[in-house]
Amino acid sequence: MLSSFHFSYSIIWPTVWCFLSSSFNGLLGLFYAPAGLLGRGSRNEDIEHLGDATAVESKNGSVISSAAELNKPSTPYPKSIRYIRVPGEWEQRTNPQTAPNHPNIPEPRPGEIIYVTKGKFLAWGGTAMIERLPSGIVIKTPLPNPYCPPEEKDHQRNMRLEAQIYQRIGEHPRVPSSVNWNPDTCCLTMEYLENGNLRDYIRQNHRSITPWLRLQWARQAAEALTVLHAVDVIHCDLSPRNFLLDSDLNLKISDFGGASLCGSEPSAIPATRFRHPRYDWNVTPVFGDDIFSLGSLIYFIMTDCYPHQEVPSNEVEKLYEVQEFPDVSHLICGTIIMQCWSWQVDTAQAVYDYLKAVDKDCVL
């Protein structure tokens, strides 16, 4: 019997969340997280943590017939869900020793979903799994969940929204290039950005990042947000993980699946340290919500730290309520950061103009 390697991810989805998704469309976004369904404000530091893959060996007797094949379980909704990834046709061609021509696909046990890979795994989030195709581009596939069709439809809806926003923006240096959109599978292909997301890059390279590069990123982040607001898009989840870096370390904004388009209801909210104290889930988001988040983003860029990083999230909310923000007086961008936090700046364009002037006038 042939053996194959697959990767597993554990995601906790209690049955109650399927009920919420089907009964209260949009409420699910308040609780949804890639490592489970939690109250977004209850977690500490950065909200979304990308899944880590762990390799395990599997022996089975089924045969993969398509790179997009999904072996759907038929058991009742389980207490938890585990995604099992098995090699697709691309891996059979590129790695025949570890992915034979006729690999076996395991029969899913209760709580398992079998996913046949399209490319090299990069990351997964609340809506989609991200892989790099053999051609070099990236494909974003909505997470399947046959145990809860309404939730699966939510993922597909978010992908449709993201594709619509990419189309609305068009080509821009502060936004990843969209290569193709498949409305049948809700899969989006985009350019691959070599240096990953801003959060991880800063964490791994903070000692070598120059003040000039930090200022460039702050300016480019404001420019990117200006691009979104110009087409009536409110991101609703600005954070360092949602900005990507190309080969030249230029910043690009990404992940629009939870956004608000033309006043639509978003399926995401900002993380605690990126969310102003007056934020109300039941109220249509405004540009100022993103601008507050932009202040926290610039703070992270300039300091390598989240605002009040050592303070639990629930305490951060209390500090924000009484306008107690981190000291920024020593930062070159401190004035504009505080203006973002205190709602003293109205547009992302104003933030961009300020940072552009700082970049021009200041010798770092």
C-alpha positions as a Python dict, from the first residue, in 0.01 Angstrom:
ca = {
    (1, 'M'): (0, 0, 0),
    (2, 'L'): (135, 341, -93),
    (3, 'S'): (199, 597, 177),
    (4, 'S'): (155, 970, 146),
    (5, 'F'): (217, 1274, 360),
    (6, 'H'): (-50, 1512, 464),
    (7, 'F'): (-77, 1813, 692),
    (8, 'S'): (-334, 1871, 959),
    (9, 'Y'): (-483, 2183, 1113),
    (10, 'S'): (-713, 2185, 1412),
    (11, 'I'): (-994, 2441, 1421),
    (12, 'I'): (-1254, 2445, 1694),
    (13, 'W'): (-1606, 2505, 1565),
    (14, 'P'): (-1876, 2411, 1817),
    (15, 'T'): (-2220, 2340, 1679),
    (16, 'V'): (-2356, 2660, 1826),
    (17, 'W'): (-2155, 2866, 1579),
    (18, 'C'): (-2317, 2696, 1285),
    (19, 'F'): (-2649, 2789, 1439),
    (20, 'L'): (-2539, 3150, 1481),
    (21, 'S'): (-2417, 3164, 1124),
    (22, 'S'): (-2743, 3039, 982),
    (23, 'S'): (-2966, 3234, 1221),
    (24, 'F'): (-2785, 3566, 1243),
    (25, 'N'): (-2601, 3636, 920),
    (26, 'G'): (-2305, 3859, 991),
    (27, 'L'): (-2294, 3795, 1366),
    (28, 'L'): (-2048, 3513, 1305),
    (29, 'G'): (-1783, 3764, 1204),
    (30, 'L'): (-1782, 3901, 1557),
    (31, 'F'): (-1654, 3569, 1690),
    (32, 'Y'): (-1465, 3421, 1398),
    (33, 'A'): (-1095, 3348, 1429),
    (34, 'P'): (-869, 3112, 1235),
    (35, 'A'): (-771, 2916, 1545),
    (36, 'G'): (-1130, 2887, 1652),
    (37, 'L'): (-1438, 3097, 1708),
    (38, 'L'): (-1366, 3340, 1986),
    (39, 'G'): (-1470, 3686, 2093),
    (40, 'R'): (-1225, 3891, 1889),
    (41, 'G'): (-1174, 4146, 2162),
    (42, 'S'): (-1083, 3882, 2419),
    (43, 'R'): (-757, 3774, 2267),
    (44, 'N'): (-428, 3940, 2340),
    (45, 'E'): (-190, 4115, 2101),
    (46, 'D'): (-243, 4047, 1731),
    (47, 'I'): (-578, 3885, 1655),
    (48, 'E'): (-515, 3652, 1365),
    (49, 'H'): (-255, 3379, 1407),
    (50, 'L'): (-179, 3189, 1091),
    (51, 'G'): (-193, 2812, 1115),
    (52, 'D'): (120, 2604, 1141),
    (53, 'A'): (151, 2284, 946),
    (54, 'T'): (275, 1961, 1099),
    (55, 'A'): (356, 1663, 879),
    (56, 'V'): (222, 1318, 961),
    (57, 'E'): (230, 997, 761),
    (58, 'S'): (-95, 843, 637),
    (59, 'K'): (-170, 501, 483),
    (60, 'N'): (-502, 457, 308),
    (61, 'G'): (-669, 312, 4),
    (62, 'S'): (-855, 595, -172),
    (63, 'V'): (-733, 762, -491),
    (64, 'I'): (-718, 1136, -561),
    (65, 'S'): (-903, 1211, -881),
    (66, 'S'): (-880, 1591, -888),
    (67, 'A'): (-664, 1864, -735),
    (68, 'A'): (-982, 2029, -611),
    (69, 'E'): (-1141, 1713, -473),
    (70, 'L'): (-1299, 1730, -129),
    (71, 'N'): (-1397, 1416, 56),
    (72, 'K'): (-1696, 1537, 259),
    (73, 'P'): (-1783, 1371, 587),
    (74, 'S'): (-2145, 1288, 650),
    (75, 'T'): (-2149, 1263, 1031),
    (76, 'P'): (-2329, 1516, 1251),
    (77, 'Y'): (-2156, 1840, 1341),
    (78, 'P'): (-1858, 1755, 1566),
    (79, 'K'): (-1712, 1935, 1864),
    (80, 'S'): (-1404, 2024, 1661),
    (81, 'I'): (-1287, 2015, 1301),
    (82, 'R'): (-948, 1913, 1165),
    (83, 'Y'): (-844, 1987, 809),
    (84, 'I'): (-629, 1712, 660),
    (85, 'R'): (-423, 1814, 358),
    (86, 'V'): (-307, 1549, 112),
    (87, 'P'): (-83, 1595, -196),
    (88, 'G'): (-255, 1712, -513),
    (89, 'E'): (-158, 1650, -875),
    (90, 'W'): (97, 1935, -868),
    (91, 'E'): (294, 1762, -592),
    (92, 'Q'): (273, 1429, -770),
    (93, 'R'): (453, 1593, -1063),
    (94, 'T'): (710, 1791, -865),
    (95, 'N'): (779, 1546, -580),
    (96, 'P'): (710, 1196, -712),
    (97, 'Q'): (905, 1031, -431),
    (98, 'T'): (685, 1173, -154),
    (99, 'A'): (369, 1203, -362),
    (100, 'P'): (334, 896, -588),
    (101, 'N'): (129, 898, -907),
    (102, 'H'): (-157, 713, -743),
    (103, 'P'): (-159, 834, -382),
    (104, 'N'): (-416, 725, -135),
    (105, 'I'): (-666, 956, 26),
    (106, 'P'): (-773, 882, 382),
    (107, 'E'): (-1132, 820, 471),
    (108, 'P'): (-1231, 1110, 697),
    (109, 'R'): (-1310, 1033, 1055),
    (110, 'P'): (-1571, 1235, 1243),
    (111, 'G'): (-1453, 1593, 1262),
    (112, 'E'): (-1211, 1567, 969),
    (113, 'I'): (-1226, 1738, 631),
    (114, 'I'): (-997, 1614, 355),
    (115, 'Y'): (-845, 1889, 141),
    (116, 'V'): (-636, 1807, -166),
    (117, 'T'): (-362, 2063, -214),
    (118, 'K'): (-332, 2297, -511),
    (119, 'G'): (17, 2420, -427),
    (120, 'K'): (270, 2478, -151),
    (121, 'F'): (102, 2576, 173),
    (122, 'L'): (167, 2935, 284),
    (123, 'A'): (-95, 3021, 543),
    (124, 'W'): (-457, 2996, 644),
    (125, 'G'): (-687, 3252, 798),
    (126, 'G'): (-1047, 3294, 901),
    (127, 'T'): (-1188, 3266, 550),
    (128, 'A'): (-938, 3094, 324),
    (129, 'M'): (-634, 2875, 280),
    (130, 'I'): (-344, 3029, 87),
    (131, 'E'): (-109, 2825, -132),
    (132, 'R'): (159, 2900, -389),
    (133, 'L'): (99, 2735, -724),
    (134, 'P'): (381, 2577, -927),
    (135, 'S'): (355, 2878, -1162),
    (136, 'G'): (465, 3103, -876),
    (137, 'I'): (139, 3287, -816),
    (138, 'V'): (-74, 3253, -503),
    (139, 'I'): (-420, 3100, -484),
    (140, 'K'): (-664, 3177, -207),
    (141, 'T'): (-930, 2907, -155),
    (142, 'P'): (-1231, 2952, 76),
    (143, 'L'): (-1221, 2709, 367),
    (144, 'P'): (-1469, 2427, 312),
    (145, 'N'): (-1696, 2319, 595),
    (146, 'P'): (-1957, 2066, 485),
    (147, 'Y'): (-2062, 2034, 849),
    (148, 'C'): (-2204, 2386, 836),
    (149, 'P'): (-2311, 2502, 486),
    (150, 'P'): (-2405, 2855, 605),
    (151, 'E'): (-2052, 2903, 734),
    (152, 'E'): (-1910, 2769, 409),
    (153, 'K'): (-2127, 3020, 222),
    (154, 'D'): (-1996, 3297, 447),
    (155, 'H'): (-1641, 3209, 342),
    (156, 'Q'): (-1742, 3216, -23),
    (157, 'R'): (-1922, 3546, 24),
    (158, 'N'): (-1608, 3697, 175),
    (159, 'M'): (-1405, 3576, -121),
    (160, 'R'): (-1653, 3728, -366),
    (161, 'L'): (-1632, 4056, -179),
    (162, 'E'): (-1254, 4048, -188),
    (163, 'A'): (-1253, 3984, -562),
    (164, 'Q'): (-1500, 4268, -613),
    (165, 'I'): (-1278, 4506, -418),
    (166, 'Y'): (-970, 4407, -618),
    (167, 'Q'): (-1165, 4476, -936),
    (168, 'R'): (-1286, 4808, -799),
    (169, 'I'): (-933, 4921, -710),
    (170, 'G'): (-759, 4799, -1023),
    (171, 'E'): (-381, 4805, -1049),
    (172, 'H'): (-201, 5007, -782),
    (173, 'P'): (147, 4974, -632),
    (174, 'R'): (4, 4961, -278),
    (175, 'V'): (-225, 4666, -356),
    (176, 'P'): (-129, 4310, -464),
    (177, 'S'): (-202, 4237, -829),
    (178, 'S'): (-505, 4018, -884),
    (179, 'V'): (-434, 3759, -1154),
    (180, 'N'): (-763, 3572, -1186),
    (181, 'W'): (-1099, 3517, -1020),
    (182, 'N'): (-1296, 3194, -1057),
    (183, 'P'): (-1661, 3262, -967),
    (184, 'D'): (-1745, 2891, -969),
    (185, 'T'): (-1491, 2789, -705),
    (186, 'C'): (-1459, 3133, -540),
    (187, 'C'): (-1081, 3100, -573),
    (188, 'L'): (-870, 3412, -617),
    (189, 'T'): (-519, 3406, -764),
    (190, 'M'): (-277, 3689, -691),
    (191, 'E'): (87, 3782, -720),
    (192, 'Y'): (326, 3626, -472),
    (193, 'L'): (496, 3871, -237),
    (194, 'E'): (830, 3730, -135),
    (195, 'N'): (881, 3891, 203),
    (196, 'G'): (554, 3786, 363),
    (197, 'N'): (351, 3996, 603),
    (198, 'L'): (473, 4303, 787),
    (199, 'R'): (419, 4158, 1134),
    (200, 'D'): (644, 3858, 1079),
    (201, 'Y'): (906, 4054, 888),
    (202, 'I'): (945, 4311, 1164),
    (203, 'R'): (958, 4042, 1432),
    (204, 'Q'): (1230, 3853, 1247),
    (205, 'N'): (1438, 4149, 1124),
    (206, 'H'): (1374, 4431, 1369),
    (207, 'R'): (1744, 4485, 1446),
    (208, 'S'): (1831, 4557, 1082),
    (209, 'I'): (1533, 4775, 985),
    (210, 'T'): (1643, 5134, 931),
    (211, 'P'): (1445, 5437, 1053),
    (212, 'W'): (1409, 5543, 690),
    (213, 'L'): (1248, 5212, 596),
    (214, 'R'): (1009, 5237, 890),
    (215, 'L'): (904, 5583, 779),
    (216, 'Q'): (857, 5453, 425),
    (217, 'W'): (628, 5178, 551),
    (218, 'A'): (424, 5423, 757),
    (219, 'R'): (380, 5646, 453),
    (220, 'Q'): (294, 5353, 226),
    (221, 'A'): (41, 5220, 477),
    (222, 'A'): (-136, 5557, 477),
    (223, 'E'): (-122, 5563, 97),
    (224, 'A'): (-271, 5214, 78),
    (225, 'L'): (-556, 5312, 306),
    (226, 'T'): (-617, 5623, 95),
    (227, 'V'): (-658, 5396, -208),
    (228, 'L'): (-923, 5187, -31),
    (229, 'H'): (-1117, 5484, 102),
    (230, 'A'): (-1118, 5643, -244),
    (231, 'V'): (-1332, 5355, -372),
    (232, 'D'): (-1557, 5351, -63),
    (233, 'V'): (-1392, 5052, 106),
    (234, 'I'): (-1339, 5043, 482),
    (235, 'H'): (-1094, 4767, 565),
    (236, 'C'): (-1225, 4703, 919),
    (237, 'D'): (-927, 4491, 1023),
    (238, 'L'): (-605, 4687, 978),
    (239, 'S'): (-307, 4522, 1143),
    (240, 'P'): (54, 4434, 1052),
    (241, 'R'): (-48, 4085, 939),
    (242, 'N'): (-268, 4233, 665),
    (243, 'F'): (14, 4424, 498),
    (244, 'L'): (252, 4237, 269),
    (245, 'L'): (605, 4313, 149),
    (246, 'D'): (735, 4262, -204),
    (247, 'S'): (1092, 4182, -307),
    (248, 'D'): (1191, 4549, -269),
    (249, 'L'): (1025, 4575, 75),
    (250, 'N'): (744, 4794, -52),
    (251, 'L'): (423, 4767, 148),
    (252, 'K'): (91, 4645, 5),
    (253, 'I'): (-243, 4619, 183),
    (254, 'S'): (-435, 4291, 163),
    (255, 'D'): (-717, 4075, 299),
    (256, 'F'): (-1040, 4253, 208),
    (257, 'G'): (-1280, 3968, 279),
    (258, 'G'): (-1409, 4122, 602),
    (259, 'A'): (-1434, 4478, 469),
    (260, 'S'): (-1727, 4713, 428),
    (261, 'L'): (-1797, 4814, 69),
    (262, 'C'): (-2022, 5115, 7),
    (263, 'G'): (-2164, 5090, 358),
    (264, 'S'): (-2219, 4714, 358),
    (265, 'E'): (-2205, 4517, 682),
    (266, 'P'): (-1850, 4392, 746),
    (267, 'S'): (-1765, 4045, 872),
    (268, 'A'): (-1455, 4165, 1059),
    (269, 'I'): (-1374, 4410, 1334),
    (270, 'P'): (-1038, 4554, 1434),
    (271, 'A'): (-827, 4384, 1698),
    (272, 'T'): (-842, 4536, 2046),
    (273, 'R'): (-527, 4745, 2009),
    (274, 'F'): (-645, 4869, 1670),
    (275, 'R'): (-1004, 4946, 1773),
    (276, 'H'): (-1117, 5280, 1912),
    (277, 'P'): (-1320, 5273, 2235),
    (278, 'R'): (-1637, 5404, 2071),
    (279, 'Y'): (-1653, 5120, 1821),
    (280, 'D'): (-2001, 4971, 1791),
    (281, 'W'): (-2055, 4649, 1596),
    (282, 'N'): (-2418, 4746, 1533),
    (283, 'V'): (-2326, 5075, 1367),
    (284, 'T'): (-2210, 5105, 1006),
    (285, 'P'): (-1831, 5151, 1007),
    (286, 'V'): (-1678, 5482, 905),
    (287, 'F'): (-1340, 5584, 764),
    (288, 'G'): (-1238, 5706, 1109),
    (289, 'D'): (-1241, 5346, 1234),
    (290, 'D'): (-962, 5263, 989),
    (291, 'I'): (-774, 5583, 1070),
    (292, 'F'): (-763, 5494, 1439),
    (293, 'S'): (-627, 5152, 1341),
    (294, 'L'): (-372, 5323, 1117),
    (295, 'G'): (-236, 5507, 1421),
    (296, 'S'): (-178, 5176, 1599),
    (297, 'L'): (-22, 5030, 1285),
    (298, 'I'): (224, 5318, 1253),
    (299, 'Y'): (307, 5281, 1622),
    (300, 'F'): (390, 4914, 1562),
    (301, 'I'): (601, 5000, 1258),
    (302, 'M'): (805, 5257, 1449),
    (303, 'T'): (846, 5065, 1778),
    (304, 'D'): (819, 4691, 1696),
    (305, 'C'): (549, 4675, 1965),
    (306, 'Y'): (171, 4680, 1980),
    (307, 'P'): (13, 4963, 2180),
    (308, 'H'): (12, 4863, 2549),
    (309, 'Q'): (161, 4530, 2442),
    (310, 'E'): (219, 4405, 2797),
    (311, 'V'): (-134, 4487, 2909),
    (312, 'P'): (-420, 4233, 2875),
    (313, 'S'): (-669, 4317, 2602),
    (314, 'N'): (-960, 4389, 2835),
    (315, 'E'): (-743, 4637, 3024),
    (316, 'V'): (-638, 4801, 2698),
    (317, 'E'): (-1002, 4873, 2622),
    (318, 'K'): (-1035, 5049, 2958),
    (319, 'L'): (-722, 5255, 2894),
    (320, 'Y'): (-846, 5360, 2552),
    (321, 'E'): (-1179, 5464, 2703),
    (322, 'V'): (-1005, 5722, 2921),
    (323, 'Q'): (-772, 5827, 2637),
    (324, 'E'): (-464, 5670, 2791),
    (325, 'F'): (-242, 5581, 2497),
    (326, 'P'): (128, 5491, 2487),
    (327, 'D'): (375, 5777, 2499),
    (328, 'V'): (466, 5877, 2144),
    (329, 'S'): (643, 6205, 2215),
    (330, 'H'): (980, 6051, 2129),
    (331, 'L'): (868, 5914, 1792),
    (332, 'I'): (919, 6099, 1467),
    (333, 'C'): (561, 6006, 1374),
    (334, 'G'): (430, 6064, 1724),
    (335, 'T'): (216, 6367, 1642),
    (336, 'I'): (21, 6198, 1363),
    (337, 'I'): (-15, 5876, 1562),
    (338, 'M'): (-179, 6066, 1846),
    (339, 'Q'): (-400, 6254, 1600),
    (340, 'C'): (-520, 5921, 1460),
    (341, 'W'): (-596, 5792, 1809),
    (342, 'S'): (-776, 6108, 1917),
    (343, 'W'): (-982, 6151, 1597),
    (344, 'Q'): (-807, 6477, 1512),
    (345, 'V'): (-737, 6375, 1153),
    (346, 'D'): (-1023, 6316, 911),
    (347, 'T'): (-870, 6130, 618),
    (348, 'A'): (-601, 5879, 536),
    (349, 'Q'): (-484, 6125, 272),
    (350, 'A'): (-406, 6377, 547),
    (351, 'V'): (-197, 6114, 727),
    (352, 'Y'): (-14, 6038, 403),
    (353, 'D'): (53, 6407, 335),
    (354, 'Y'): (189, 6454, 687),
    (355, 'L'): (422, 6156, 659),
    (356, 'K'): (536, 6260, 314),
    (357, 'A'): (632, 6601, 453),
    (358, 'V'): (817, 6438, 743),
    (359, 'D'): (1004, 6215, 500),
    (360, 'K'): (1101, 6516, 289),
    (361, 'D'): (1206, 6750, 569),
    (362, 'C'): (1366, 6512, 816),
    (363, 'V'): (1713, 6360, 808),
    (364, 'L'): (1701, 6030, 996),
}
